[in-house]
mmCIF file of C-alpha atoms and ligand atoms in Angstrom:
data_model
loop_
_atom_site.group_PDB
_atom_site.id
_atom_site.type_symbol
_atom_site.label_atom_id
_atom_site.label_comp_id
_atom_site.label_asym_id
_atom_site.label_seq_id
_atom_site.Cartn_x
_atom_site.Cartn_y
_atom_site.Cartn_z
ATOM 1 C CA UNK A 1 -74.179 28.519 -11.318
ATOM 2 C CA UNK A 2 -77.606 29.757 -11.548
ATOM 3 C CA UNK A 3 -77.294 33.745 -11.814
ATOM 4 C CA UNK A 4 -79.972 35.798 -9.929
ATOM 5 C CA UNK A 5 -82.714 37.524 -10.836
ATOM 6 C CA UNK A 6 -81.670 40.882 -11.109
ATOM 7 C CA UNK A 7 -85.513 42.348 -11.323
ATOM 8 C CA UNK A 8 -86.111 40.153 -7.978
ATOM 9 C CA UNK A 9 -83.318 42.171 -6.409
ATOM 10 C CA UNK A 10 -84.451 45.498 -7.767
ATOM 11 C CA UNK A 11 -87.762 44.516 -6.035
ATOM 12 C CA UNK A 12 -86.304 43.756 -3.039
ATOM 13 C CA UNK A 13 -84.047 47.018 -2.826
ATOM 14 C CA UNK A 14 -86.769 49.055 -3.663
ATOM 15 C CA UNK A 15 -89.195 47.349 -0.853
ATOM 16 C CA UNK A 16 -86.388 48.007 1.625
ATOM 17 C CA UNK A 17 -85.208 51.269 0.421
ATOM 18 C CA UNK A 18 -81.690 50.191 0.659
ATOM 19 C CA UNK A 19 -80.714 53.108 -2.052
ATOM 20 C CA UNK A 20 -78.564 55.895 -1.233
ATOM 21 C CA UNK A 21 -81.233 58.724 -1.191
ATOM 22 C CA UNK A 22 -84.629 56.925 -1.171
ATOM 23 C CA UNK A 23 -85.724 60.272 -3.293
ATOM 24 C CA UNK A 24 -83.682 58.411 -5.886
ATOM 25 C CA UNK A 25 -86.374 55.404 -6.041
ATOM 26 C CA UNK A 26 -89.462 54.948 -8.262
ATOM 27 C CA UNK A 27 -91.852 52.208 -8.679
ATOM 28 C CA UNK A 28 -91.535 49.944 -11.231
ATOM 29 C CA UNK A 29 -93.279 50.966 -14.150
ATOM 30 C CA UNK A 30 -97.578 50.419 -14.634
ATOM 31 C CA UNK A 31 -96.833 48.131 -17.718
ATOM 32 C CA UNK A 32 -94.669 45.509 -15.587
ATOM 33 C CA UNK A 33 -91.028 46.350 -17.807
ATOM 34 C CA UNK A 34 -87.568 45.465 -16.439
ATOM 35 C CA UNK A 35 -86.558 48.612 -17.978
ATOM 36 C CA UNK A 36 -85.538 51.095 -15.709
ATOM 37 C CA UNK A 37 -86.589 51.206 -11.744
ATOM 38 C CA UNK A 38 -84.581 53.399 -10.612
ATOM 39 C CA UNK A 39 -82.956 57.436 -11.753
ATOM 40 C CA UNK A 40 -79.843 58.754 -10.264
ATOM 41 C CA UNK A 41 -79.665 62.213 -9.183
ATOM 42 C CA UNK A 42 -77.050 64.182 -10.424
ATOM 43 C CA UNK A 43 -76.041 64.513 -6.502
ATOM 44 C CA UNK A 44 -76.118 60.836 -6.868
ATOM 45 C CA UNK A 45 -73.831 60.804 -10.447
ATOM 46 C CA UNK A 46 -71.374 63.488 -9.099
ATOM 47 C CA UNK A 47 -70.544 60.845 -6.209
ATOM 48 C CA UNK A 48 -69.659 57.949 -8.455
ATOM 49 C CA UNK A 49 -65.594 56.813 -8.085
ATOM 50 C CA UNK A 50 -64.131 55.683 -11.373
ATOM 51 C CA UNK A 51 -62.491 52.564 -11.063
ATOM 52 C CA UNK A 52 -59.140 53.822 -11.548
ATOM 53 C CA UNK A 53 -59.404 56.493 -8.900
ATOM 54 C CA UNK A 54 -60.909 53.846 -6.245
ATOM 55 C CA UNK A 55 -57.835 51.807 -6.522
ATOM 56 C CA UNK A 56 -55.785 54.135 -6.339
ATOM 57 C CA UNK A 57 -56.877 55.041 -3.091
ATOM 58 C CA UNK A 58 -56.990 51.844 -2.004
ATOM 59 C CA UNK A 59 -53.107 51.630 -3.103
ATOM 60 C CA UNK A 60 -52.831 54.981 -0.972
ATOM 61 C CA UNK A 61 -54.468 53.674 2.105
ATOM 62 C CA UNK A 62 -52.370 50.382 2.589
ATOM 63 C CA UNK A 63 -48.793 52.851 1.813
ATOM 64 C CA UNK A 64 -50.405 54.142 5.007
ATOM 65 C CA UNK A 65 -51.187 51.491 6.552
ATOM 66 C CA UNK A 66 -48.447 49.349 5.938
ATOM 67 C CA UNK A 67 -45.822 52.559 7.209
ATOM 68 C CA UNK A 68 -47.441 53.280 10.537
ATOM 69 C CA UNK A 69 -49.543 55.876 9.012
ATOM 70 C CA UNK A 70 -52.979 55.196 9.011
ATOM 71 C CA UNK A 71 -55.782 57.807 9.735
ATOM 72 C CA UNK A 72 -58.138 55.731 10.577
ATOM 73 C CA UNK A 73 -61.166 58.041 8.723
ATOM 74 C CA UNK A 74 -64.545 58.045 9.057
ATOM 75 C CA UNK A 75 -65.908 56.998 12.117
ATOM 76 C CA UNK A 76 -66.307 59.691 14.068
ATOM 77 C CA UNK A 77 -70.223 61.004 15.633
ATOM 78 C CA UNK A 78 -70.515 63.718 12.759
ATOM 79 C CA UNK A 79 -69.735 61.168 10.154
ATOM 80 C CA UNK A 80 -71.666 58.211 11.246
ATOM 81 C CA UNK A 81 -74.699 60.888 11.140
ATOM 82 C CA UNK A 82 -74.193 61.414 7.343
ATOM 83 C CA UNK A 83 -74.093 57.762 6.816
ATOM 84 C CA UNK A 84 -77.580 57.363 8.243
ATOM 85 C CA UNK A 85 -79.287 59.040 5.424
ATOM 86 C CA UNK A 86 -77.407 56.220 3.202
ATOM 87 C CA UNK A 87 -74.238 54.779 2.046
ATOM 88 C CA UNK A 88 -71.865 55.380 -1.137
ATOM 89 C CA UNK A 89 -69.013 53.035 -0.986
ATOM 90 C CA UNK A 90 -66.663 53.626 -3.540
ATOM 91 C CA UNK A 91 -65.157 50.082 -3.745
ATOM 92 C CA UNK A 92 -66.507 46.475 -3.287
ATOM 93 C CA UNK A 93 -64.302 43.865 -1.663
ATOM 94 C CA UNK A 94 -64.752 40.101 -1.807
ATOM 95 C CA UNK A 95 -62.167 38.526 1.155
ATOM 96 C CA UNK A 96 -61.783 35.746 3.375
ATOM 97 C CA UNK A 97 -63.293 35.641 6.831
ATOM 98 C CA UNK A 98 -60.047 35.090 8.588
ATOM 99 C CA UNK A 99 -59.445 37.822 11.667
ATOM 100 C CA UNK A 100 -55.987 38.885 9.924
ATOM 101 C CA UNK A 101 -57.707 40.219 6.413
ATOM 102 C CA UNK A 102 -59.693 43.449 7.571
ATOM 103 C CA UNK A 103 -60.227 45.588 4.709
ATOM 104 C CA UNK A 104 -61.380 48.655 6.043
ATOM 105 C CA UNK A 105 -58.043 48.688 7.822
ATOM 106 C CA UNK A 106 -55.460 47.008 6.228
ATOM 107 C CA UNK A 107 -57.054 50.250 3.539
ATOM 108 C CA UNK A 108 -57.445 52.434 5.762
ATOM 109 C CA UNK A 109 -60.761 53.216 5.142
ATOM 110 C CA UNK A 110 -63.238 53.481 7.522
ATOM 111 C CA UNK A 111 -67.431 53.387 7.952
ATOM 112 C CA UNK A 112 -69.365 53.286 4.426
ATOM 113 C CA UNK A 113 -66.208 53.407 2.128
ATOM 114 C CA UNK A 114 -65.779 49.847 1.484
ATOM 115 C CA UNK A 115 -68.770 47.189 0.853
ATOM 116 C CA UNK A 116 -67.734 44.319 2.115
ATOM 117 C CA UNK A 117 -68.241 40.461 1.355
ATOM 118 C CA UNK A 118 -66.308 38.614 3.350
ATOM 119 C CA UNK A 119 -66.241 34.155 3.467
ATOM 120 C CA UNK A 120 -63.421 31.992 4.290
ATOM 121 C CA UNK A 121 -61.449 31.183 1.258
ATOM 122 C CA UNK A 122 -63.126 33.892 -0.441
ATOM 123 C CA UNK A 123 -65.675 31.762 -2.888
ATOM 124 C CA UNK A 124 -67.940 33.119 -4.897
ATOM 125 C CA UNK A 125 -71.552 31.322 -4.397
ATOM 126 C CA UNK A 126 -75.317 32.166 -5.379
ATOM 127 C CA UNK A 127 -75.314 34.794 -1.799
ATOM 128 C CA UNK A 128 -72.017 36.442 -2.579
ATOM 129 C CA UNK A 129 -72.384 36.760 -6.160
ATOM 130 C CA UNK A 130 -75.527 38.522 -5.557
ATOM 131 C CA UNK A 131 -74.193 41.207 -3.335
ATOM 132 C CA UNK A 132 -71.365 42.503 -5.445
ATOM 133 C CA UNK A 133 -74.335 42.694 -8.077
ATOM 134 C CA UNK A 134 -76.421 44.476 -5.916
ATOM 135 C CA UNK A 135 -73.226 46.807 -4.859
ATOM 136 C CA UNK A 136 -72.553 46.933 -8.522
ATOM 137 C CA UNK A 137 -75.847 48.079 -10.054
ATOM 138 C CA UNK A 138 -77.145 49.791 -6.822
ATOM 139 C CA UNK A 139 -73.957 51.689 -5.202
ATOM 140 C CA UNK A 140 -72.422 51.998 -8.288
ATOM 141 C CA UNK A 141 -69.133 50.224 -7.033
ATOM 142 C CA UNK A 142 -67.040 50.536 -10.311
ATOM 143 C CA UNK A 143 -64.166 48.531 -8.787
ATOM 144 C CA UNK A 144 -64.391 44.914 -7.294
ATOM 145 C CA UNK A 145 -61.403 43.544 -5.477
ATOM 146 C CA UNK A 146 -61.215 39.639 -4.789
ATOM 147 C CA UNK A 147 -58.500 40.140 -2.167
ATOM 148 C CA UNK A 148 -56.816 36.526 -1.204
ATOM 149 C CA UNK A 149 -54.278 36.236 1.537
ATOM 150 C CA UNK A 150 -51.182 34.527 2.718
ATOM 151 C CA UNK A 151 -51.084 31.359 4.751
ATOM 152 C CA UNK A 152 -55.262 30.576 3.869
ATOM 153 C CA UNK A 153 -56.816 27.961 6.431
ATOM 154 C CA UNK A 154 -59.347 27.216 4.212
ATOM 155 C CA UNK A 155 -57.451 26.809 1.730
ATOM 156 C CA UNK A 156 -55.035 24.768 2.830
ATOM 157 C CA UNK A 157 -57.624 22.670 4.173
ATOM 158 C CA UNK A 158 -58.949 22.323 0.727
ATOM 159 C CA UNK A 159 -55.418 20.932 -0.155
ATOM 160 C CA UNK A 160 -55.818 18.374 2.350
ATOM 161 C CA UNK A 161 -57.857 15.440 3.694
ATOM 162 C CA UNK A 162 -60.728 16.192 5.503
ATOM 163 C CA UNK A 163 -62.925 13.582 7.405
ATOM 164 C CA UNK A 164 -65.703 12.796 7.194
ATOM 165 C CA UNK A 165 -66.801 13.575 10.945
ATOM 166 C CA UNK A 166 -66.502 17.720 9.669
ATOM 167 C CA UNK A 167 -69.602 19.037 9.237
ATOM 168 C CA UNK A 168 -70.641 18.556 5.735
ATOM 169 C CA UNK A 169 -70.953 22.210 5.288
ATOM 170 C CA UNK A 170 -67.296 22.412 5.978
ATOM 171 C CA UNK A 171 -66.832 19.573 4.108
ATOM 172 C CA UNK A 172 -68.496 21.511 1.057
ATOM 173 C CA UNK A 173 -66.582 24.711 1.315
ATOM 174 C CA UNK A 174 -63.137 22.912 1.461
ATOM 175 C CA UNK A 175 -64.777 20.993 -1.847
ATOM 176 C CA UNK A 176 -65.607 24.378 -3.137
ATOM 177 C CA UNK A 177 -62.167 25.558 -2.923
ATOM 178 C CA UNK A 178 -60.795 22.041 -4.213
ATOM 179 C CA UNK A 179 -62.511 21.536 -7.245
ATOM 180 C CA UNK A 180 -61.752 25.487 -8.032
ATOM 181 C CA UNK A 181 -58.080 25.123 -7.839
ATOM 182 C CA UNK A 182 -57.815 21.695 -8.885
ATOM 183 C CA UNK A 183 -59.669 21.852 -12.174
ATOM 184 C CA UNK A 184 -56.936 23.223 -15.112
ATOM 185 C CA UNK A 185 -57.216 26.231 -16.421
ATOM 186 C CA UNK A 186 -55.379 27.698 -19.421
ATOM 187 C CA UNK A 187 -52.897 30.189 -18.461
ATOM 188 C CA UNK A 188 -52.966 29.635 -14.876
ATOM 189 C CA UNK A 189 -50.562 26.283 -13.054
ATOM 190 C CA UNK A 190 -51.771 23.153 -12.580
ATOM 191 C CA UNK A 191 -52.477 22.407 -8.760
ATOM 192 C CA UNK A 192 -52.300 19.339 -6.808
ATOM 193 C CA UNK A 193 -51.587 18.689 -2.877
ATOM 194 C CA UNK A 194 -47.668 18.835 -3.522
ATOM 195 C CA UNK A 195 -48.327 22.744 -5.350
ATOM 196 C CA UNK A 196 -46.765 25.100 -2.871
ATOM 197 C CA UNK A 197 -49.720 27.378 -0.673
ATOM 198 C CA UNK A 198 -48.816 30.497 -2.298
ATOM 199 C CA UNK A 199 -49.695 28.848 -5.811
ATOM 200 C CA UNK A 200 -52.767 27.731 -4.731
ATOM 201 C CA UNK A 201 -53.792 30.768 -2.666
ATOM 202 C CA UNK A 202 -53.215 33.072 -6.286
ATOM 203 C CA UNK A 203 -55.356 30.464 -8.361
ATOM 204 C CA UNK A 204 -57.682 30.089 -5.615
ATOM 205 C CA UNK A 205 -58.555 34.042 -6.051
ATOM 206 C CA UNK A 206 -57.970 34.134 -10.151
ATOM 207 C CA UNK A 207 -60.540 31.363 -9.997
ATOM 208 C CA UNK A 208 -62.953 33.762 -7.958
ATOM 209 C CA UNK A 209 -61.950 36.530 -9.837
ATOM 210 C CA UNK A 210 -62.791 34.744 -13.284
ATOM 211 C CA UNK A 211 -66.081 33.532 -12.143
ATOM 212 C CA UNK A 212 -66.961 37.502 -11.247
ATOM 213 C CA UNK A 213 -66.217 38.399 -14.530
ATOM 214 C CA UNK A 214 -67.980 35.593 -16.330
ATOM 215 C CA UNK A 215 -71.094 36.900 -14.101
ATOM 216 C CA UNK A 216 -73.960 37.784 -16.879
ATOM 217 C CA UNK A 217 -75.202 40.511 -14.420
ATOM 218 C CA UNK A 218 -71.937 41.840 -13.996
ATOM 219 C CA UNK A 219 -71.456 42.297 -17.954
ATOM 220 C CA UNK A 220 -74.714 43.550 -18.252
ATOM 221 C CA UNK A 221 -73.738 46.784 -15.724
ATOM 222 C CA UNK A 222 -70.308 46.826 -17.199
ATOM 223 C CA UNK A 223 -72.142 47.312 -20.879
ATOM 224 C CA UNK A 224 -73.371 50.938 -19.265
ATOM 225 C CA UNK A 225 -70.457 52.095 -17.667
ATOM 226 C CA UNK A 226 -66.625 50.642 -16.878
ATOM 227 C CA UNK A 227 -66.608 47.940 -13.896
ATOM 228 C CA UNK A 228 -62.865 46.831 -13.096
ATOM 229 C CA UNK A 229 -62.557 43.106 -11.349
ATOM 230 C CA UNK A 230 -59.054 42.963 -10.206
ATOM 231 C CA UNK A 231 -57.658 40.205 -7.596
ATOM 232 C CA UNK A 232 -54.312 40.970 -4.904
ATOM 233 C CA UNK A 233 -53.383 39.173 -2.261
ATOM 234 C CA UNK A 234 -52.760 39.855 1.560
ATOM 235 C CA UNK A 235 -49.123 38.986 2.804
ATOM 236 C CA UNK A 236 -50.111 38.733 6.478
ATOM 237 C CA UNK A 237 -47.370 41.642 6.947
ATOM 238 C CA UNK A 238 -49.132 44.405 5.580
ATOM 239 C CA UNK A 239 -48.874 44.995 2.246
ATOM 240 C CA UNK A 240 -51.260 43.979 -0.568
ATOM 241 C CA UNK A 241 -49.919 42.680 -3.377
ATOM 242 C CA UNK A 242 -51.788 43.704 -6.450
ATOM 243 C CA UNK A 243 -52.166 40.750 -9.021
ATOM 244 C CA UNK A 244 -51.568 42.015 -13.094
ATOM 245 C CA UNK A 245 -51.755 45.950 -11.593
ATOM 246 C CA UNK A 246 -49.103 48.653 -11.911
HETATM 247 ZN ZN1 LIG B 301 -58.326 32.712 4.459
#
C-alpha cells in the first residue's frame, strides 16, 4: 500500500486551516524543509488525552451506555459554539458503516470528542489510512480504535459468493475483506467459508488493526510521543468487547 505524503497533507491542512487554533499554524519554512510546520500552544499541549485516559473513558461511556445511563454530552447551543473555533477529539475510531455501530453513542460521547472513520467492514485503504494520520499528527489523537462488530454484512459477504452482476466496487470491497482474512497469519486462525462469523469478524479487525500499526506515518508520530492502536468489537447488544485490553 502506497503510504501518503505526509508533507502533502501538512500542505493541505495548513491551506485549509483545519488546525485547532489557526494561531497554532505557520508557513512552511523559506528553505523548503519537512521539518516542522506547525507549533503547539501550550493551550494546545494542556488539551492532549493520553492514550490510557481516552480509553478509559471510552470504557466509561459504553458502562453508561450499555446500563441505560447515557448523558448524551456535548451537543447542546453553548457547546456547538466552542466547537466552531476548532475541534480536539480525544480519540480516533475506525468502524463499519452499518446503522447499528454509532460510536459517538454506543460511547456516549457526543459533538467533537470522537474523529470518526467509518466504511463497511472497516478496511483500511489509501483515504482511511490517511485520516487517522491526519487525526494522529494534527489532533493529536493518541488512541486509535478499529472497532469491528457482530453479525458484519460485509463481511459475511466477503465469506461468500458474490456475482458478478454486483458492482465491481462492491465486488472489490468484499475482495478487500477476503483476501484480508483469508491470507494466514501467524498467531491469528486460519479462515475459510466454513470459519464461524465471529472468527472472521475478530481477524477481519486484527487484520485492520495490524495494517495501522505497520503504517510508516503512524510510527513516525508514535517515535515523538505514545500512540495506542487497539481493536474491540461491537456485540450488537451494547457492550464493546475490548480485544487484548484489561
Ligand atoms: Zn459491518
Amino acid at each position: 500500500m502506497r503510504i501518503p505524503s505526509i508533507q502533502h497533507a501538512r500542505s493541505f491542512a495548513v491551506a485549509t486551516g483545519l488546525f485547532f487554533g489557526a494561531t497554532a499554524v505557520v508557513a512552511t519554512p523559506p528553505t523548503g524543509t519537512s521539518s516542522k510546520v506547525h507549533a503547539k500552544s501550550a493551550e494546545q499541549q494542556a488539551t492532549i488525552v493520553s492514550a490510557e485516559a481516552a480509553l478509559l473513558k471510552l470504557k466509561q461511556g459504553n458502562e453508561r451506555f450499555l446500563s441505560g445511563k447515557a448523558e448524551h454530552p456535548h451537543v447542546d447551543p453553548a457547546w456547538r459554539s466552542k466547537l466552531a473555533s476548532g475541534q480536539r477529539p480525544f480519540a480516533t475510531i475506525l468502524g463499519c458503516s452499518d446503522s447499528r455501530v454509532t460510536p459517538a453513542l454506543i460511547f456516549d460521547e457526543g459533538l467533537g470528542d470522537l474523529f470518526v472513520i467509518r466504511v463497511a467492514g472497516n478496511i483500511v485503504d489509501e483515504p482511511v489510512l490517511a485520516s487517522i494520520e491526519y487525526a494522529v499528527e494534527y489532533l493529536d489523537t493518541r488512541l486509535v480504535v478499529v472497532l469491528g462488530h457482530e453479525k458484519c454484512g460485509a463481511v459475511t459477504a466477503a465469506m461468500q459468493h458474490l456475482s458478478s452482476d454486483e458492482p465491481r466496487e462492491l465486488i472489490a470491497l468484499v475482495e478487500h475483506i477476503h483476501n484480508q482474512v483469508c491470507t494466514h497469519h501467524d498467531g491469528e486462525p486460519d479462515v475459510d467459508e466454513s470459519t464461524d462469523l465471529d472468527t472472521v469478524v475478530l481477524k477481519n479487525t486484527r487484520r485492520s488493526q495490524r495494517t495501522l500499526q505497520l503504517s510508516s506515518e503512524l510510527q513516525r508520530v508514535a517515535e515523538k510521543h505514545p500512540v495506542k492502536i487497539v481493536a474491540a468489537i461491537y456485540d450488537l447488544e451494547g457492550r464493546v468487547r475490548w480485544i487484548d485490553e484489561k
